[in-house]
């Protein structure tokens, strides 16, 4: 999930930065700090963990007395449900991050916001502002 969020952030930043001119001010965000401090990330992880636990319990119940093809079909169905849960969580986090980044960039008049680890130097650190705006 971290790699997906980071990749999307880089792609969005590059696109925004490329379209706004070479001398535009830019911000940087520490994604590790966002992941550890943003309440929406913690809440989403807790929700996913609970949903996965509930899903596993239901699958175990449905698998009782089943074997072979029947068990494989049940496992496949539950695998698809698990992927859907993860996908929805990633979409929720991406939407929250995108909204926060756009709001902070607009408020601070920044041409782009990039991942801090990917920028050798410079940029305005907007990590705390992004965390505060993520919902």
mmCIF file with all atom_site columns, C-alpha atoms in Angstrom:
data_model
loop_
_atom_site.group_PDB
_atom_site.id
_atom_site.type_symbol
_atom_site.label_atom_id
_atom_site.label_alt_id
_atom_site.label_comp_id
_atom_site.label_asym_id
_atom_site.label_entity_id
_atom_site.label_seq_id
_atom_site.pdbx_PDB_ins_code
_atom_site.Cartn_x
_atom_site.Cartn_y
_atom_site.Cartn_z
_atom_site.occupancy
_atom_site.B_iso_or_equiv
_atom_site.pdbx_formal_charge
_atom_site.auth_seq_id
_atom_site.auth_comp_id
_atom_site.auth_asym_id
_atom_site.auth_atom_id
_atom_site.pdbx_PDB_model_num
ATOM 1   C CA . UNK A 1 1   ? 0.000   0.000   0.000   1.00 0.00 ? 1   UNK A CA 1
ATOM 2   C CA . UNK A 1 2   ? 2.903   2.328   0.785   1.00 0.00 ? 2   UNK A CA 1
ATOM 3   C CA . UNK A 1 3   ? 4.408   1.887   -2.672  1.00 0.00 ? 3   UNK A CA 1
ATOM 4   C CA . UNK A 1 4   ? 1.116   2.602   -4.398  1.00 0.00 ? 4   UNK A CA 1
ATOM 5   C CA . UNK A 1 5   ? 0.526   5.804   -2.428  1.00 0.00 ? 5   UNK A CA 1
ATOM 6   C CA . UNK A 1 6   ? 4.112   6.919   -2.955  1.00 0.00 ? 6   UNK A CA 1
ATOM 7   C CA . UNK A 1 7   ? 3.959   6.183   -6.676  1.00 0.00 ? 7   UNK A CA 1
ATOM 8   C CA . UNK A 1 8   ? 0.701   8.049   -7.111  1.00 0.00 ? 8   UNK A CA 1
ATOM 9   C CA . UNK A 1 9   ? 2.080   11.008  -5.184  1.00 0.00 ? 9   UNK A CA 1
ATOM 10  C CA . UNK A 1 10  ? 5.215   11.156  -7.347  1.00 0.00 ? 10  UNK A CA 1
ATOM 11  C CA . UNK A 1 11  ? 3.214   10.899  -10.557 1.00 0.00 ? 11  UNK A CA 1
ATOM 12  C CA . UNK A 1 12  ? 0.776   13.611  -9.475  1.00 0.00 ? 12  UNK A CA 1
ATOM 13  C CA . UNK A 1 13  ? 3.613   15.846  -8.311  1.00 0.00 ? 13  UNK A CA 1
ATOM 14  C CA . UNK A 1 14  ? 5.578   15.465  -11.505 1.00 0.00 ? 14  UNK A CA 1
ATOM 15  C CA . UNK A 1 15  ? 2.542   16.223  -13.618 1.00 0.00 ? 15  UNK A CA 1
ATOM 16  C CA . UNK A 1 16  ? 1.623   19.261  -11.566 1.00 0.00 ? 16  UNK A CA 1
ATOM 17  C CA . UNK A 1 17  ? 5.197   20.495  -11.358 1.00 0.00 ? 17  UNK A CA 1
ATOM 18  C CA . UNK A 1 18  ? 5.775   19.997  -15.066 1.00 0.00 ? 18  UNK A CA 1
ATOM 19  C CA . UNK A 1 19  ? 2.691   22.007  -15.971 1.00 0.00 ? 19  UNK A CA 1
ATOM 20  C CA . UNK A 1 20  ? 3.327   24.936  -13.696 1.00 0.00 ? 20  UNK A CA 1
ATOM 21  C CA . UNK A 1 21  ? 6.732   26.151  -14.775 1.00 0.00 ? 21  UNK A CA 1
ATOM 22  C CA . UNK A 1 22  ? 10.349  25.535  -13.867 1.00 0.00 ? 22  UNK A CA 1
ATOM 23  C CA . UNK A 1 23  ? 10.733  28.220  -11.221 1.00 0.00 ? 23  UNK A CA 1
ATOM 24  C CA . UNK A 1 24  ? 7.601   27.436  -9.237  1.00 0.00 ? 24  UNK A CA 1
ATOM 25  C CA . UNK A 1 25  ? 7.861   26.939  -5.496  1.00 0.00 ? 25  UNK A CA 1
ATOM 26  C CA . UNK A 1 26  ? 7.344   23.362  -4.438  1.00 0.00 ? 26  UNK A CA 1
ATOM 27  C CA . UNK A 1 27  ? 6.587   21.529  -1.252  1.00 0.00 ? 27  UNK A CA 1
ATOM 28  C CA . UNK A 1 28  ? 7.811   18.261  0.161   1.00 0.00 ? 28  UNK A CA 1
ATOM 29  C CA . UNK A 1 29  ? 5.975   15.727  2.297   1.00 0.00 ? 29  UNK A CA 1
ATOM 30  C CA . UNK A 1 30  ? 7.463   12.999  4.479   1.00 0.00 ? 30  UNK A CA 1
ATOM 31  C CA . UNK A 1 31  ? 5.336   9.955   3.618   1.00 0.00 ? 31  UNK A CA 1
ATOM 32  C CA . UNK A 1 32  ? 6.719   7.927   6.532   1.00 0.00 ? 32  UNK A CA 1
ATOM 33  C CA . UNK A 1 33  ? 5.495   10.602  8.923   1.00 0.00 ? 33  UNK A CA 1
ATOM 34  C CA . UNK A 1 34  ? 2.133   10.786  7.148   1.00 0.00 ? 34  UNK A CA 1
ATOM 35  C CA . UNK A 1 35  ? 1.750   7.020   7.472   1.00 0.00 ? 35  UNK A CA 1
ATOM 36  C CA . UNK A 1 36  ? 2.559   6.994   11.188  1.00 0.00 ? 36  UNK A CA 1
ATOM 37  C CA . UNK A 1 37  ? 0.719   10.170  12.244  1.00 0.00 ? 37  UNK A CA 1
ATOM 38  C CA . UNK A 1 38  ? -2.342  10.607  10.020  1.00 0.00 ? 38  UNK A CA 1
ATOM 39  C CA . UNK A 1 39  ? -5.430  9.368   11.886  1.00 0.00 ? 39  UNK A CA 1
ATOM 40  C CA . UNK A 1 40  ? -7.112  8.299   8.639   1.00 0.00 ? 40  UNK A CA 1
ATOM 41  C CA . UNK A 1 41  ? -4.242  5.885   7.924   1.00 0.00 ? 41  UNK A CA 1
ATOM 42  C CA . UNK A 1 42  ? -4.452  4.347   11.397  1.00 0.00 ? 42  UNK A CA 1
ATOM 43  C CA . UNK A 1 43  ? -8.252  4.082   11.243  1.00 0.00 ? 43  UNK A CA 1
ATOM 44  C CA . UNK A 1 44  ? -8.174  2.565   7.765   1.00 0.00 ? 44  UNK A CA 1
ATOM 45  C CA . UNK A 1 45  ? -5.583  -0.026  8.813   1.00 0.00 ? 45  UNK A CA 1
ATOM 46  C CA . UNK A 1 46  ? -7.705  -0.936  11.847  1.00 0.00 ? 46  UNK A CA 1
ATOM 47  C CA . UNK A 1 47  ? -10.833 -1.237  9.674   1.00 0.00 ? 47  UNK A CA 1
ATOM 48  C CA . UNK A 1 48  ? -9.028  -3.446  7.156   1.00 0.00 ? 48  UNK A CA 1
ATOM 49  C CA . UNK A 1 49  ? -7.635  -5.660  9.914   1.00 0.00 ? 49  UNK A CA 1
ATOM 50  C CA . UNK A 1 50  ? -11.103 -6.097  11.442  1.00 0.00 ? 50  UNK A CA 1
ATOM 51  C CA . UNK A 1 51  ? -12.755 -6.760  8.086   1.00 0.00 ? 51  UNK A CA 1
ATOM 52  C CA . UNK A 1 52  ? -10.068 -9.302  7.176   1.00 0.00 ? 52  UNK A CA 1
ATOM 53  C CA . UNK A 1 53  ? -10.440 -11.027 10.534  1.00 0.00 ? 53  UNK A CA 1
ATOM 54  C CA . UNK A 1 54  ? -14.209 -11.207 10.116  1.00 0.00 ? 54  UNK A CA 1
ATOM 55  C CA . UNK A 1 55  ? -13.781 -12.463 6.545   1.00 0.00 ? 55  UNK A CA 1
ATOM 56  C CA . UNK A 1 56  ? -11.356 -15.187 7.668   1.00 0.00 ? 56  UNK A CA 1
ATOM 57  C CA . UNK A 1 57  ? -13.725 -16.312 10.409  1.00 0.00 ? 57  UNK A CA 1
ATOM 58  C CA . UNK A 1 58  ? -16.592 -16.515 7.923   1.00 0.00 ? 58  UNK A CA 1
ATOM 59  C CA . UNK A 1 59  ? -14.412 -18.388 5.410   1.00 0.00 ? 59  UNK A CA 1
ATOM 60  C CA . UNK A 1 60  ? -13.315 -20.888 8.066   1.00 0.00 ? 60  UNK A CA 1
ATOM 61  C CA . UNK A 1 61  ? -16.972 -21.459 8.947   1.00 0.00 ? 61  UNK A CA 1
ATOM 62  C CA . UNK A 1 62  ? -17.923 -21.933 5.280   1.00 0.00 ? 62  UNK A CA 1
ATOM 63  C CA . UNK A 1 63  ? -14.980 -24.299 4.700   1.00 0.00 ? 63  UNK A CA 1
ATOM 64  C CA . UNK A 1 64  ? -16.023 -26.737 7.440   1.00 0.00 ? 64  UNK A CA 1
ATOM 65  C CA . UNK A 1 65  ? -16.624 -30.152 5.910   1.00 0.00 ? 65  UNK A CA 1
ATOM 66  C CA . UNK A 1 66  ? -15.634 -29.003 2.422   1.00 0.00 ? 66  UNK A CA 1
ATOM 67  C CA . UNK A 1 67  ? -12.743 -30.351 0.389   1.00 0.00 ? 67  UNK A CA 1
ATOM 68  C CA . UNK A 1 68  ? -11.330 -30.422 -3.101  1.00 0.00 ? 68  UNK A CA 1
ATOM 69  C CA . UNK A 1 69  ? -13.036 -28.302 -5.719  1.00 0.00 ? 69  UNK A CA 1
ATOM 70  C CA . UNK A 1 70  ? -15.656 -26.987 -3.350  1.00 0.00 ? 70  UNK A CA 1
ATOM 71  C CA . UNK A 1 71  ? -13.019 -25.731 -0.890  1.00 0.00 ? 71  UNK A CA 1
ATOM 72  C CA . UNK A 1 72  ? -10.980 -24.200 -3.720  1.00 0.00 ? 72  UNK A CA 1
ATOM 73  C CA . UNK A 1 73  ? -14.038 -22.290 -4.974  1.00 0.00 ? 73  UNK A CA 1
ATOM 74  C CA . UNK A 1 74  ? -14.794 -20.963 -1.490  1.00 0.00 ? 74  UNK A CA 1
ATOM 75  C CA . UNK A 1 75  ? -11.157 -19.907 -1.021  1.00 0.00 ? 75  UNK A CA 1
ATOM 76  C CA . UNK A 1 76  ? -11.200 -18.165 -4.412  1.00 0.00 ? 76  UNK A CA 1
ATOM 77  C CA . UNK A 1 77  ? -14.399 -16.276 -3.541  1.00 0.00 ? 77  UNK A CA 1
ATOM 78  C CA . UNK A 1 78  ? -12.986 -15.110 -0.222  1.00 0.00 ? 78  UNK A CA 1
ATOM 79  C CA . UNK A 1 79  ? -9.698  -14.143 -1.886  1.00 0.00 ? 79  UNK A CA 1
ATOM 80  C CA . UNK A 1 80  ? -11.635 -11.859 -4.220  1.00 0.00 ? 80  UNK A CA 1
ATOM 81  C CA . UNK A 1 81  ? -13.481 -10.337 -1.260  1.00 0.00 ? 81  UNK A CA 1
ATOM 82  C CA . UNK A 1 82  ? -10.161 -9.710  0.520   1.00 0.00 ? 82  UNK A CA 1
ATOM 83  C CA . UNK A 1 83  ? -8.740  -7.974  -2.559  1.00 0.00 ? 83  UNK A CA 1
ATOM 84  C CA . UNK A 1 84  ? -11.842 -5.791  -2.726  1.00 0.00 ? 84  UNK A CA 1
ATOM 85  C CA . UNK A 1 85  ? -11.425 -4.759  0.924   1.00 0.00 ? 85  UNK A CA 1
ATOM 86  C CA . UNK A 1 86  ? -7.782  -3.822  0.294   1.00 0.00 ? 86  UNK A CA 1
ATOM 87  C CA . UNK A 1 87  ? -8.630  -1.964  -2.900  1.00 0.00 ? 87  UNK A CA 1
ATOM 88  C CA . UNK A 1 88  ? -11.335 0.082   -1.202  1.00 0.00 ? 88  UNK A CA 1
ATOM 89  C CA . UNK A 1 89  ? -8.933  0.993   1.614   1.00 0.00 ? 89  UNK A CA 1
ATOM 90  C CA . UNK A 1 90  ? -6.258  2.079   -0.867  1.00 0.00 ? 90  UNK A CA 1
ATOM 91  C CA . UNK A 1 91  ? -8.775  4.175   -2.789  1.00 0.00 ? 91  UNK A CA 1
ATOM 92  C CA . UNK A 1 92  ? -9.934  5.834   0.443   1.00 0.00 ? 92  UNK A CA 1
ATOM 93  C CA . UNK A 1 93  ? -6.350  6.696   1.441   1.00 0.00 ? 93  UNK A CA 1
ATOM 94  C CA . UNK A 1 94  ? -5.474  7.918   -2.053  1.00 0.00 ? 94  UNK A CA 1
ATOM 95  C CA . UNK A 1 95  ? -8.531  10.179  -2.161  1.00 0.00 ? 95  UNK A CA 1
ATOM 96  C CA . UNK A 1 96  ? -7.731  11.575  1.287   1.00 0.00 ? 96  UNK A CA 1
ATOM 97  C CA . UNK A 1 97  ? -4.096  12.190  0.365   1.00 0.00 ? 97  UNK A CA 1
ATOM 98  C CA . UNK A 1 98  ? -4.932  13.754  -3.008  1.00 0.00 ? 98  UNK A CA 1
ATOM 99  C CA . UNK A 1 99  ? -7.462  16.109  -1.439  1.00 0.00 ? 99  UNK A CA 1
ATOM 100 C CA . UNK A 1 100 ? -5.050  17.134  1.322   1.00 0.00 ? 100 UNK A CA 1
ATOM 101 C CA . UNK A 1 101 ? -2.186  17.693  -1.139  1.00 0.00 ? 101 UNK A CA 1
ATOM 102 C CA . UNK A 1 102 ? -4.338  19.804  -3.433  1.00 0.00 ? 102 UNK A CA 1
ATOM 103 C CA . UNK A 1 103 ? -5.643  21.914  -0.553  1.00 0.00 ? 103 UNK A CA 1
ATOM 104 C CA . UNK A 1 104 ? -2.175  22.507  0.911   1.00 0.00 ? 104 UNK A CA 1
ATOM 105 C CA . UNK A 1 105 ? -0.654  23.287  -2.499  1.00 0.00 ? 105 UNK A CA 1
ATOM 106 C CA . UNK A 1 106 ? -3.411  25.813  -3.191  1.00 0.00 ? 106 UNK A CA 1
ATOM 107 C CA . UNK A 1 107 ? -3.217  27.442  0.256   1.00 0.00 ? 107 UNK A CA 1
ATOM 108 C CA . UNK A 1 108 ? 0.568   27.730  0.142   1.00 0.00 ? 108 UNK A CA 1
ATOM 109 C CA . UNK A 1 109 ? 0.655   28.639  -3.567  1.00 0.00 ? 109 UNK A CA 1
ATOM 110 C CA . UNK A 1 110 ? 2.934   25.709  -4.409  1.00 0.00 ? 110 UNK A CA 1
ATOM 111 C CA . UNK A 1 111 ? 3.442   24.413  -7.925  1.00 0.00 ? 111 UNK A CA 1
ATOM 112 C CA . UNK A 1 112 ? 3.808   20.837  -6.664  1.00 0.00 ? 112 UNK A CA 1
ATOM 113 C CA . UNK A 1 113 ? 4.289   18.722  -3.590  1.00 0.00 ? 113 UNK A CA 1
ATOM 114 C CA . UNK A 1 114 ? 6.779   15.882  -3.857  1.00 0.00 ? 114 UNK A CA 1
ATOM 115 C CA . UNK A 1 115 ? 7.962   13.077  -1.625  1.00 0.00 ? 115 UNK A CA 1
ATOM 116 C CA . UNK A 1 116 ? 10.657  14.410  0.672   1.00 0.00 ? 116 UNK A CA 1
ATOM 117 C CA . UNK A 1 117 ? 12.930  11.377  0.206   1.00 0.00 ? 117 UNK A CA 1
ATOM 118 C CA . UNK A 1 118 ? 12.925  11.909  -3.570  1.00 0.00 ? 118 UNK A CA 1
ATOM 119 C CA . UNK A 1 119 ? 14.085  15.534  -3.382  1.00 0.00 ? 119 UNK A CA 1
ATOM 120 C CA . UNK A 1 120 ? 17.818  16.049  -2.796  1.00 0.00 ? 120 UNK A CA 1
ATOM 121 C CA . UNK A 1 121 ? 17.345  19.537  -1.372  1.00 0.00 ? 121 UNK A CA 1
ATOM 122 C CA . UNK A 1 122 ? 14.922  22.433  -1.188  1.00 0.00 ? 122 UNK A CA 1
ATOM 123 C CA . UNK A 1 123 ? 11.191  22.630  -1.005  1.00 0.00 ? 123 UNK A CA 1
ATOM 124 C CA . UNK A 1 124 ? 8.869   23.724  1.750   1.00 0.00 ? 124 UNK A CA 1
ATOM 125 C CA . UNK A 1 125 ? 8.048   20.938  4.214   1.00 0.00 ? 125 UNK A CA 1
ATOM 126 C CA . UNK A 1 126 ? 4.254   20.679  4.326   1.00 0.00 ? 126 UNK A CA 1
ATOM 127 C CA . UNK A 1 127 ? 3.995   17.308  6.059   1.00 0.00 ? 127 UNK A CA 1
ATOM 128 C CA . UNK A 1 128 ? 2.130   18.560  9.135   1.00 0.00 ? 128 UNK A CA 1
ATOM 129 C CA . UNK A 1 129 ? -0.341  20.524  7.016   1.00 0.00 ? 129 UNK A CA 1
ATOM 130 C CA . UNK A 1 130 ? -1.047  17.465  4.850   1.00 0.00 ? 130 UNK A CA 1
ATOM 131 C CA . UNK A 1 131 ? -1.572  15.274  7.917   1.00 0.00 ? 131 UNK A CA 1
ATOM 132 C CA . UNK A 1 132 ? -3.956  17.837  9.404   1.00 0.00 ? 132 UNK A CA 1
ATOM 133 C CA . UNK A 1 133 ? -6.071  17.925  6.229   1.00 0.00 ? 133 UNK A CA 1
ATOM 134 C CA . UNK A 1 134 ? -6.292  14.162  5.645   1.00 0.00 ? 134 UNK A CA 1
ATOM 135 C CA . UNK A 1 135 ? -9.727  12.821  6.573   1.00 0.00 ? 135 UNK A CA 1
#
